[in-house]
Amino acid sequence: MEQKRADKIADALEGLIFDGTFADGTRLDEVQLAEQFSVSRTPVREALQRLAQFGLVEHLPRRGVFVRQPGPVELIEMFEVMAELESVCARLAASRITDKALAELQATNARCDLAVERQDPDEYYRENERFHAILYCQSGNAFLEQECHKLHRRLQPFRRTQLRLRGRLRQSMSEHEAVVSALEDGDGARAAEAIRAHVAVQGEKFHHLIASLKPAAE
Amino acid sequence: MEQKRADKIADALEGLIFDGTFADGTRLDEVQLAEQFSVSRTPVREALQRLAQFGLVEHLPRRGVFVRQPGPVELIEMFEVMAELESVCARLAASRITDKALAELQATNARCDLAVERQDPDEYYRENERFHAILYCQSGNAFLEQECHKLHRRLQPFRRTQLRLRGRLRQSMSEHEAVVSALEDGDGARAAEAIRAHVAVQGEKFHHLIASLKPAAE
DNA sequence: AAATTTATTCTTGTATACAAAAAAATTGAC
DNA sequence: GTCAATTTTTTTGTATACAAGAATAAATTT
């Protein structure tokens, strides 16, 4: 499991874009990054190409690569797709999920509950991730699972801010329970609707998401 | 819009993988491809990395890149996801589609009909592509549209063989009409179900798909 | 003769060198 | 002084050179 230098650079750059070090529209200079990472331009270029494929940067031929933060509209769209993908997972999982996975889902949810009691957002975050990962897996469709993980990862920085909303943790919990309940009953339609409502950006969440974007948009 | 050499090489390699010139498991030698395309290793490597991101080849560190044709299971999974994505498009389009787009959808379908009459599979193929493209666009979600196009493109070589099934063209046509009819009524659920049934691999299509894979699998 | 270890070769990953294109700057004209 | 044109400089894209790891072949040992 030897990771190439290019991979590590790509990960590092992804982090720097996520945490706002590189604002939207910033040009990423190859030679500058190269000496910053103490490597040649070659691995830097590889990393940038990977980021371009992931949509984090835009590569204009003969012009350079520029950070491409999603705007409000694109973000809403991505969350809509995420909601629909997870909805599909839930519907498929309703008939395909194993007893063991269902038990693990309940256990994960219980740990979420504990995290809410302890007011531990980080722990909640971890268990929440696990909850969704199980759902993806239990769709029984490995390709769908992969696609979900990709988009999930892409939306990660925006979802973290969402969890800081007052009372959001408890509400998120009850939404999880609705999903589990529907899965227990093998009710695909209900499970799909429950997870869609959980993931979709609507109501308060919408305003909070837009507000969190303001600094970067300026 | 000057296309880099690497882009052209990526496209060419994609074609060579699609048409079976490079069978599953084949190692793609950098220097060999480089002299074959009369370029250096650099653009070849860029092209290979792009193909790896698209999932057409697998890149084992320090080992090389190998053609990775999807097996039967993965193919079924991809078609399932495609069906669900298009289903989402249809559901969203039902409430978002413009009158003009609906008219164009009907016109496209009429041209499909003509192509069936003339027994012109190529013409049908083109108009069929257009039908789906309109649907993606009318979801009103540009991100979803992009994702649909990506997967659609990936599945292209496998879908072409499907259209050669006896009587498949006419059946495909009537399925299109069911989608349009539902969209005319603004019935999202019915439109979603219609397009899902249209795209999903089931019944005869399943056997034909598996059969078409046999040569490559050997 | 079989196996293990060592040496050689081959291939990938990285660095550097070069070429072409775009951006910037300087010079010239009005 | 401003605008345009040409030159300079910077930067990307490509080629080549080098280094390190993996596969293979050879040789020595058991």
Coordinates of C-alpha atoms (C1' of nucleotides) in Angstrom, one line a residue:
Chain A
M1 CA 0.0 0.0 0.0
E2 CA 2.7 2.4 -1.0
Q3 CA 1.1 5.8 -1.8
K4 CA 2.6 7.8 -4.5
R5 CA 3.8 11.3 -3.8
A6 CA 1.2 12.6 -6.3
D7 CA -1.6 10.9 -4.2
K8 CA -0.4 12.6 -1.0
I9 CA -0.2 15.9 -2.7
A10 CA -3.7 15.5 -4.1
D11 CA -5.0 14.7 -0.6
A12 CA -3.1 17.7 0.8
L13 CA -4.5 20.0 -1.8
E14 CA -8.0 18.7 -1.3
G15 CA -7.7 19.5 2.3
L16 CA -6.4 23.0 1.6
I17 CA -9.3 23.6 -0.8
F18 CA -11.8 22.3 1.7
D19 CA -10.6 24.4 4.6
G20 CA -10.7 27.5 2.5
T21 CA -6.9 28.1 2.3
F22 CA -7.3 28.2 -1.4
A23 CA -10.3 30.4 -2.1
D24 CA -12.6 30.1 -5.1
G25 CA -10.9 31.2 -8.3
T26 CA -7.4 31.0 -7.0
R27 CA -4.9 29.9 -9.6
L28 CA -2.8 27.0 -8.4
D29 CA 0.8 27.6 -9.7
E30 CA 2.6 24.4 -10.5
V31 CA 6.1 25.5 -9.7
Q32 CA 5.0 27.2 -6.6
L33 CA 3.3 24.1 -5.3
A34 CA 6.2 22.0 -6.5
E35 CA 8.7 23.9 -4.3
Q36 CA 6.2 24.1 -1.5
F37 CA 6.0 20.3 -1.4
S38 CA 9.7 19.9 -2.3
V39 CA 9.0 17.9 -5.4
S40 CA 9.2 18.5 -9.1
R41 CA 6.3 19.7 -11.3
T42 CA 5.5 16.2 -12.4
P43 CA 3.7 14.8 -9.3
V44 CA 2.1 18.2 -8.8
R45 CA 0.6 18.1 -12.3
E46 CA -0.7 14.5 -11.6
A47 CA -2.3 15.7 -8.4
L48 CA -4.0 18.6 -10.1
Q49 CA -5.3 16.4 -12.9
R50 CA -6.9 14.2 -10.3
L51 CA -8.5 17.1 -8.5
A52 CA -9.8 18.3 -11.9
Q53 CA -11.5 14.9 -12.4
F54 CA -13.1 15.2 -9.0
G55 CA -14.3 18.7 -10.0
L56 CA -12.5 20.6 -7.2
V57 CA -10.5 22.6 -9.7
E58 CA -11.0 23.6 -13.3
H59 CA -8.3 23.1 -15.8
L60 CA -8.2 25.7 -18.6
P61 CA -5.9 24.5 -21.4
R62 CA -2.7 26.6 -21.6
R63 CA -4.1 28.8 -18.8
G64 CA -3.6 26.8 -15.6
V65 CA -5.8 25.3 -13.0
F66 CA -8.2 27.3 -10.8
V67 CA -10.0 26.4 -7.6
R68 CA -13.6 25.8 -8.4
Q69 CA -15.8 26.0 -5.3
P70 CA -19.4 25.0 -6.0
G71 CA -21.8 27.9 -5.8
P72 CA -25.1 27.9 -4.0
V73 CA -27.0 26.5 -6.9
E74 CA -24.5 23.7 -7.6
L75 CA -24.4 22.8 -3.9
I76 CA -28.2 22.5 -3.7
E77 CA -28.0 20.3 -6.8
M78 CA -25.4 18.1 -5.4
F79 CA -27.3 17.6 -2.2
E80 CA -30.4 16.8 -4.2
V81 CA -28.5 14.1 -6.1
M82 CA -27.1 12.8 -2.8
A83 CA -30.6 12.6 -1.3
E84 CA -31.8 10.7 -4.3
L85 CA -28.9 8.3 -4.4
E86 CA -29.3 7.5 -0.7
S87 CA -33.0 7.2 -1.3
V88 CA -32.2 4.5 -3.8
C89 CA -29.9 2.8 -1.4
A90 CA -32.6 2.8 1.3
R91 CA -35.2 1.4 -1.1
L92 CA -32.9 -1.4 -2.3
A93 CA -31.7 -2.1 1.2
A94 CA -35.2 -2.5 2.5
S95 CA -35.4 -5.8 0.7
R96 CA -31.8 -6.8 0.6
I97 CA -30.5 -5.9 4.1
T98 CA -29.1 -8.6 6.3
D99 CA -30.2 -9.1 9.9
K100 CA -26.7 -8.5 11.1
A101 CA -26.4 -5.2 9.2
L102 CA -29.8 -4.1 10.5
A103 CA -28.6 -4.9 14.1
E104 CA -25.4 -2.9 13.4
L105 CA -27.4 0.0 12.1
Q106 CA -29.4 0.0 15.3
A107 CA -26.2 -0.2 17.3
T108 CA -24.7 2.7 15.4
N109 CA -27.9 4.7 16.0
A110 CA -27.7 3.9 19.7
R111 CA -24.1 5.3 19.8
C112 CA -25.4 8.4 17.9
D113 CA -28.0 8.8 20.7
L114 CA -25.2 8.6 23.3
A115 CA -23.2 11.2 21.5
V116 CA -26.2 13.5 21.5
E117 CA -26.6 13.0 25.3
R118 CA -22.9 13.8 25.8
Q119 CA -23.1 16.7 23.3
D120 CA -20.2 15.2 21.5
P121 CA -20.5 16.4 17.9
D122 CA -17.3 14.7 16.7
E123 CA -18.4 11.3 18.0
Y124 CA -21.8 11.9 16.5
Y125 CA -20.1 12.8 13.2
R126 CA -18.2 9.5 13.2
E127 CA -21.2 7.4 13.9
N128 CA -23.3 9.3 11.5
E129 CA -20.7 8.5 8.8
R130 CA -20.9 4.9 9.8
F131 CA -24.7 4.9 9.5
H132 CA -24.6 6.1 6.0
A133 CA -21.8 3.8 5.0
I134 CA -23.8 0.8 6.2
L135 CA -26.8 2.0 4.2
Y136 CA -24.7 2.4 1.0
C137 CA -23.3 -1.1 1.5
Q138 CA -26.6 -2.7 2.2
S139 CA -28.0 -1.4 -1.1
G140 CA -26.4 -4.6 -2.4
N141 CA -25.0 -2.6 -5.3
A142 CA -21.2 -2.1 -5.0
F143 CA -21.2 0.4 -7.9
L144 CA -23.9 2.5 -6.3
E145 CA -22.0 2.2 -3.0
Q146 CA -18.9 3.6 -4.6
E147 CA -20.8 6.5 -6.2
C148 CA -22.4 7.4 -2.9
H149 CA -19.1 7.4 -1.2
K150 CA -17.6 9.7 -3.8
L151 CA -20.4 12.3 -3.6
H152 CA -20.6 11.9 0.2
R153 CA -16.9 12.7 0.4
R154 CA -17.3 15.7 -1.9
L155 CA -20.0 17.2 0.3
Q156 CA -18.3 16.4 3.5
P157 CA -17.1 20.0 4.3
F158 CA -20.5 21.4 3.7
R159 CA -22.3 18.8 5.8
R160 CA -20.0 19.4 8.8
T161 CA -21.3 23.0 9.1
Q162 CA -24.8 21.7 8.9
L163 CA -24.4 19.6 12.1
R164 CA -23.6 22.7 14.1
L165 CA -27.1 24.0 13.8
R166 CA -28.9 24.2 17.1
G167 CA -30.9 21.1 17.8
R168 CA -29.8 19.6 14.5
L169 CA -28.1 16.6 16.1
R170 CA -31.3 15.4 17.9
Q171 CA -33.4 16.0 14.8
S172 CA -30.9 14.1 12.7
M173 CA -31.1 11.2 15.2
S174 CA -34.9 10.9 15.0
E175 CA -34.6 10.9 11.2
H176 CA -32.1 8.0 11.4
E177 CA -34.6 6.2 13.6
A178 CA -37.4 6.7 11.0
V179 CA -35.1 5.1 8.4
V180 CA -34.2 2.1 10.6
S181 CA -37.9 1.7 11.5
A182 CA -38.9 1.5 7.8
L183 CA -36.1 -0.9 7.1
E184 CA -37.2 -3.1 10.0
D185 CA -40.6 -3.3 8.3
G186 CA -39.1 -3.9 5.0
D187 CA -40.9 -0.8 3.7
G188 CA -38.7 0.4 0.9
A189 CA -40.9 3.4 -0.1
R190 CA -41.0 4.7 3.5
A191 CA -37.3 4.1 4.0
A192 CA -36.5 6.0 0.8
E193 CA -38.7 8.9 1.8
A194 CA -37.2 9.1 5.3
I195 CA -33.6 9.2 4.1
R196 CA -34.4 11.6 1.3
A197 CA -35.9 14.0 3.9
H198 CA -32.8 13.5 6.1
V199 CA -30.3 14.4 3.4
A200 CA -32.2 17.0 1.4
V201 CA -31.4 20.6 2.0
Q202 CA -34.7 22.3 2.8
G203 CA -36.2 24.7 5.3
E204 CA -33.7 26.0 7.9
K205 CA -30.9 23.9 6.5
F206 CA -31.1 25.8 3.2
H207 CA -30.6 29.2 4.9
H208 CA -27.8 27.9 7.0
L209 CA -26.0 26.4 4.0
I210 CA -26.2 29.6 2.0
A211 CA -25.1 31.6 5.0
S212 CA -22.1 29.4 5.5
L213 CA -21.1 30.1 1.9
K214 CA -21.1 33.8 2.1
P215 CA -17.5 34.3 3.2
A216 CA -16.2 32.3 0.3
A217 CA -18.5 33.9 -2.2
E218 CA -17.3 37.4 -1.3
Chain B
M1 CA -10.7 24.8 -28.0
E2 CA -7.4 23.2 -28.6
Q3 CA -7.4 19.7 -27.4
K4 CA -4.2 18.4 -25.8
R5 CA -2.5 15.4 -27.2
A6 CA -3.2 13.6 -23.9
D7 CA -6.9 14.1 -24.4
K8 CA -6.8 12.7 -27.9
I9 CA -4.8 9.7 -26.7
A10 CA -7.3 9.1 -23.9
D11 CA -10.2 9.2 -26.4
A12 CA -8.3 6.8 -28.7
L13 CA -7.5 4.4 -25.9
E14 CA -11.1 4.5 -24.7
G15 CA -12.2 3.5 -28.2
L16 CA -9.7 0.7 -28.3
I17 CA -10.9 -0.6 -25.0
F18 CA -14.6 -0.3 -26.0
D19 CA -14.2 -2.1 -29.3
G20 CA -12.3 -4.9 -27.6
T21 CA -8.9 -4.3 -29.1
F22 CA -7.5 -4.3 -25.6
A23 CA -9.1 -7.2 -23.8
D24 CA -9.8 -7.4 -20.1
G25 CA -6.6 -7.8 -18.1
T26 CA -4.3 -6.5 -20.8
R27 CA -1.4 -4.5 -19.5
L28 CA -1.0 -1.2 -21.2
D29 CA 2.7 -0.5 -21.7
E30 CA 3.6 3.1 -21.5
V31 CA 6.6 3.1 -23.9
Q32 CA 4.8 0.9 -26.4
L33 CA 1.8 3.2 -26.5
A34 CA 4.1 6.2 -26.6
E35 CA 5.9 5.1 -29.8
Q36 CA 2.6 3.8 -31.2
F37 CA 1.1 7.3 -30.9
S38 CA 4.5 8.9 -31.7
V39 CA 4.7 10.9 -28.5
S40 CA 6.7 10.7 -25.3
R41 CA 5.5 8.8 -22.2
T42 CA 4.2 12.0 -20.5
P43 CA 1.0 12.5 -22.4
V44 CA 0.4 8.7 -22.4
R45 CA 0.6 8.7 -18.7
E46 CA -1.8 11.5 -18.4
A47 CA -4.2 9.7 -20.6
L48 CA -3.9 6.5 -18.6
Q49 CA -4.6 8.4 -15.4
R50 CA -7.7 9.8 -16.9
L51 CA -8.9 6.4 -17.9
A52 CA -8.2 5.1 -14.4
Q53 CA -10.4 7.9 -13.0
F54 CA -13.1 6.8 -15.4
G55 CA -12.7 3.2 -14.2
L56 CA -11.7 1.8 -17.6
V57 CA -8.3 0.7 -16.4
E58 CA -6.9 -0.2 -13.0
H59 CA -3.6 1.4 -11.9
L60 CA -1.5 -0.8 -9.7
P61 CA 1.3 1.2 -8.1
R62 CA 4.7 0.3 -9.6
R63 CA 3.1 -2.5 -11.6
G64 CA 1.4 -0.7 -14.4
V65 CA -2.1 -0.2 -15.7
F66 CA -4.4 -3.0 -16.7
V67 CA -7.6 -2.9 -18.7
R68 CA -10.6 -3.4 -16.4
Q69 CA -13.7 -4.5 -18.2
P70 CA -16.7 -4.6 -16.0
G71 CA -17.9 -8.2 -15.3
P72 CA -21.5 -9.2 -15.5
V73 CA -22.3 -8.3 -11.9
E74 CA -20.8 -4.8 -12.2
L75 CA -22.5 -4.2 -15.4
I76 CA -25.9 -5.1 -14.0
E77 CA -25.1 -2.8 -11.1
M78 CA -24.2 0.1 -13.4
F79 CA -27.4 -0.4 -15.4
E80 CA -29.4 -0.4 -12.1
V81 CA -27.8 2.9 -11.1
M82 CA -28.4 4.3 -14.6
A83 CA -32.1 3.3 -14.4
E84 CA -32.4 4.9 -11.0
L85 CA -30.6 8.1 -12.1
E86 CA -32.8 8.5 -15.1
S87 CA -35.8 7.7 -13.0
V88 CA -34.9 10.6 -10.8
C89 CA -34.5 12.8 -13.9
A90 CA -38.0 11.8 -15.1
R91 CA -39.6 12.5 -11.7
L92 CA -38.0 15.9 -11.4
A93 CA -38.7 16.7 -15.1
A94 CA -42.4 15.9 -14.7
S95 CA -42.8 19.1 -12.7
R96 CA -40.0 21.1 -14.2
I97 CA -40.1 20.5 -17.9
T98 CA -40.8 23.3 -20.3
D99 CA -43.4 23.2 -23.0
K100 CA -40.7 23.6 -25.6
A101 CA -38.7 20.7 -24.3
L102 CA -41.8 18.5 -24.1
A103 CA -42.5 19.4 -27.8
E104 CA -38.9 18.5 -28.7
L105 CA -39.2 15.3 -26.8
Q106 CA -42.2 14.4 -28.9
A107 CA -40.5 15.4 -32.1
T108 CA -37.5 13.3 -31.2
N109 CA -39.8 10.4 -30.5
A110 CA -41.4 10.9 -33.8
R111 CA -38.1 10.7 -35.5
C112 CA -37.4 7.5 -33.6
D113 CA -40.6 6.2 -35.0
L114 CA -39.5 7.0 -38.5
A115 CA -36.2 5.3 -37.9
V116 CA -38.0 2.2 -36.8
E117 CA -40.1 2.3 -40.0
R118 CA -37.0 2.6 -42.1
Q119 CA -35.2 0.0 -40.0
D120 CA -32.3 2.4 -39.5
P121 CA -30.7 1.4 -36.3
D122 CA -28.0 4.2 -36.5
E123 CA -30.6 6.9 -36.9
Y124 CA -32.6 5.4 -34.1
Y125 CA -29.5 5.3 -31.9
R126 CA -28.8 9.0 -32.5
E127 CA -32.4 10.1 -31.8
N128 CA -32.5 7.8 -28.8
E129 CA -29.4 9.5 -27.4
R130 CA -31.1 12.8 -27.9
F131 CA -34.2 11.6 -26.1
H132 CA -32.2 10.8 -23.0
A133 CA -30.1 13.9 -23.2
I134 CA -33.3 16.0 -23.2
L135 CA -34.5 14.1 -20.2
Y136 CA -31.3 14.7 -18.3
C137 CA -31.4 18.4 -19.0
Q138 CA -35.0 18.8 -18.1
S139 CA -34.4 17.4 -14.6
G140 CA -33.4 21.0 -14.0
N141 CA -30.4 19.8 -12.1
A142 CA -27.1 20.4 -14.0
F143 CA -25.1 18.3 -11.7
L144 CA -27.5 15.3 -12.1
E145 CA -27.4 15.9 -15.8
Q146 CA -23.6 15.7 -15.8
E147 CA -23.5 12.5 -13.8
C148 CA -26.1 10.9 -16.1
H149 CA -24.0 11.8 -19.1
K150 CA -20.9 10.3 -17.6
L151 CA -22.6 6.9 -16.7
H152 CA -24.5 6.9 -20.0
R153 CA -21.2 7.3 -21.9
R154 CA -19.6 4.5 -19.9
L155 CA -22.4 2.2 -20.7
Q156 CA -22.6 3.1 -24.4
P157 CA -20.8 0.1 -25.8
F158 CA -23.0 -2.3 -23.9
R159 CA -26.2 -0.5 -24.8
R160 CA -25.4 -0.6 -28.5
T161 CA -25.5 -4.4 -28.5
Q162 CA -28.8 -4.3 -26.8
L163 CA -30.5 -2.4 -29.6
R164 CA -29.7 -5.2 -32.0
L165 CA -32.2 -7.5 -30.2
R166 CA -35.0 -8.5 -32.5
G167 CA -38.0 -6.2 -32.0
R168 CA -36.1 -4.2 -29.4
L169 CA -36.3 -1.0 -31.4
R170 CA -40.1 -1.0 -31.5
Q171 CA -40.4 -1.9 -27.9
S172 CA -38.0 0.8 -26.9
M173 CA -40.1 3.3 -28.9
S174 CA -43.3 2.4 -27.0
E175 CA -41.4 2.8 -23.7
H176 CA -40.3 6.2 -24.8
E177 CA -44.0 7.1 -25.5
A178 CA -45.0 5.9 -22.1
V179 CA -42.4 8.3 -20.6
V180 CA -43.6 11.2 -22.7
S181 CA -47.2 10.5 -21.9
A182 CA -46.5 10.6 -18.2
L183 CA -44.6 13.8 -18.5
E184 CA -47.5 15.4 -20.5
D185 CA -49.7 14.5 -17.5
G186 CA -47.1 15.8 -15.1
D187 CA -47.2 12.5 -13.4
G188 CA -43.7 12.2 -11.9
A189 CA -44.2 8.7 -10.3
R190 CA -45.5 7.2 -13.6
A191 CA -42.7 8.9 -15.6
A192 CA -40.1 7.6 -13.2
E193 CA -41.4 4.1 -13.3
A194 CA -41.6 4.1 -17.1
I195 CA -38.0 5.2 -17.7
R196 CA -36.8 2.8 -15.0
A197 CA -38.4 -0.1 -16.8
H198 CA -36.9 1.3 -20.1
V199 CA -33.4 1.4 -18.8
A200 CA -33.2 -1.5 -16.4
V201 CA -31.7 -4.8 -17.5
Q202 CA -34.3 -7.5 -17.0
G203 CA -35.9 -10.4 -18.8
E204 CA -34.6 -11.0 -22.3
K205 CA -32.2 -8.0 -22.1
F206 CA -30.4 -9.7 -19.2
H207 CA -29.6 -12.9 -21.1
H208 CA -28.6 -10.9 -24.2
L209 CA -26.3 -8.7 -22.1
I210 CA -24.6 -11.7 -20.5
A211 CA -24.3 -13.4 -23.8
S212 CA -22.6 -10.4 -25.4
L213 CA -20.0 -10.5 -22.7
K214 CA -18.9 -14.1 -23.2
P215 CA -16.2 -13.4 -25.8
A216 CA -14.5 -10.8 -23.7
A217 CA -14.8 -12.9 -20.6
E218 CA -13.0 -15.9 -22.1
Chain C
dA1 C1' 18.4 -31.1 -9.4
dA2 C1' 16.0 -27.8 -6.5
dA3 C1' 16.0 -23.8 -4.0
dT4 C1' 17.6 -19.6 -2.4
dT5 C1' 20.2 -15.7 -3.1
dT6 C1' 22.3 -12.4 -6.0
dA7 C1' 22.7 -9.8 -10.2
dT8 C1' 20.6 -8.0 -14.3
dT9 C1' 17.1 -6.0 -16.8
dC10 C1' 12.8 -3.8 -17.4
dT11 C1' 9.3 -0.6 -15.9
dT12 C1' 7.4 2.8 -13.3
dG13 C1' 7.9 7.3 -10.8
dT14 C1' 10.3 11.6 -10.6
dA15 C1' 13.3 15.3 -12.0
dT16 C1' 15.0 18.3 -15.4
dA17 C1' 15.3 20.2 -20.1
dC18 C1' 13.2 22.2 -24.0
dA19 C1' 9.4 24.2 -27.0
dA20 C1' 5.3 26.7 -27.8
dA21 C1' 1.8 29.6 -26.3
dA22 C1' -0.1 33.1 -23.5
dA23 C1' 0.5 37.1 -20.4
dA24 C1' 3.1 41.1 -19.4
dA25 C1' 6.0 44.9 -20.4
dT26 C1' 8.4 48.0 -23.1
dT27 C1' 8.7 50.8 -27.0
dG28 C1' 6.9 53.4 -30.6
dA29 C1' 3.3 56.1 -33.0
dC30 C1' -0.5 59.2 -32.9
Chain D
dG1 C1' -0.9 60.7 -22.5
dT2 C1' -3.1 56.8 -24.6
dC3 C1' -3.3 53.1 -27.5
dA4 C1' -1.3 49.7 -30.3
dA5 C1' 2.4 46.6 -31.7
dT6 C1' 6.4 44.1 -30.8
dT7 C1' 9.4 42.1 -27.7
dT8 C1' 10.3 39.9 -23.3
dT9 C1' 9.0 37.0 -19.8
dT10 C1' 6.4 33.7 -17.6
dT11 C1' 4.0 29.3 -17.7
dT12 C1' 2.1 25.3 -19.6
dG13 C1' 2.8 21.1 -22.4
dT14 C1' 6.0 17.7 -24.0
dA15 C1' 10.4 15.2 -24.3
dT16 C1' 14.2 13.2 -22.3
dA17 C1' 17.2 11.8 -18.4
dC18 C1' 17.7 9.7 -14.1
dA19 C1' 16.4 6.8 -9.9
dA20 C1' 14.2 3.2 -7.5
dG21 C1' 11.4 -0.8 -7.2
dA22 C1' 9.8 -5.1 -9.3
dA23 C1' 10.3 -9.0 -12.3
dT24 C1' 13.4 -12.1 -14.3
dA25 C1' 17.5 -14.6 -15.0
dA26 C1' 21.7 -16.5 -13.4
dA27 C1' 24.7 -18.6 -10.3
dT28 C1' 26.0 -20.7 -6.1
dT29 C1' 24.8 -23.6 -2.4
dT30 C1' 22.6 -27.5 -0.3

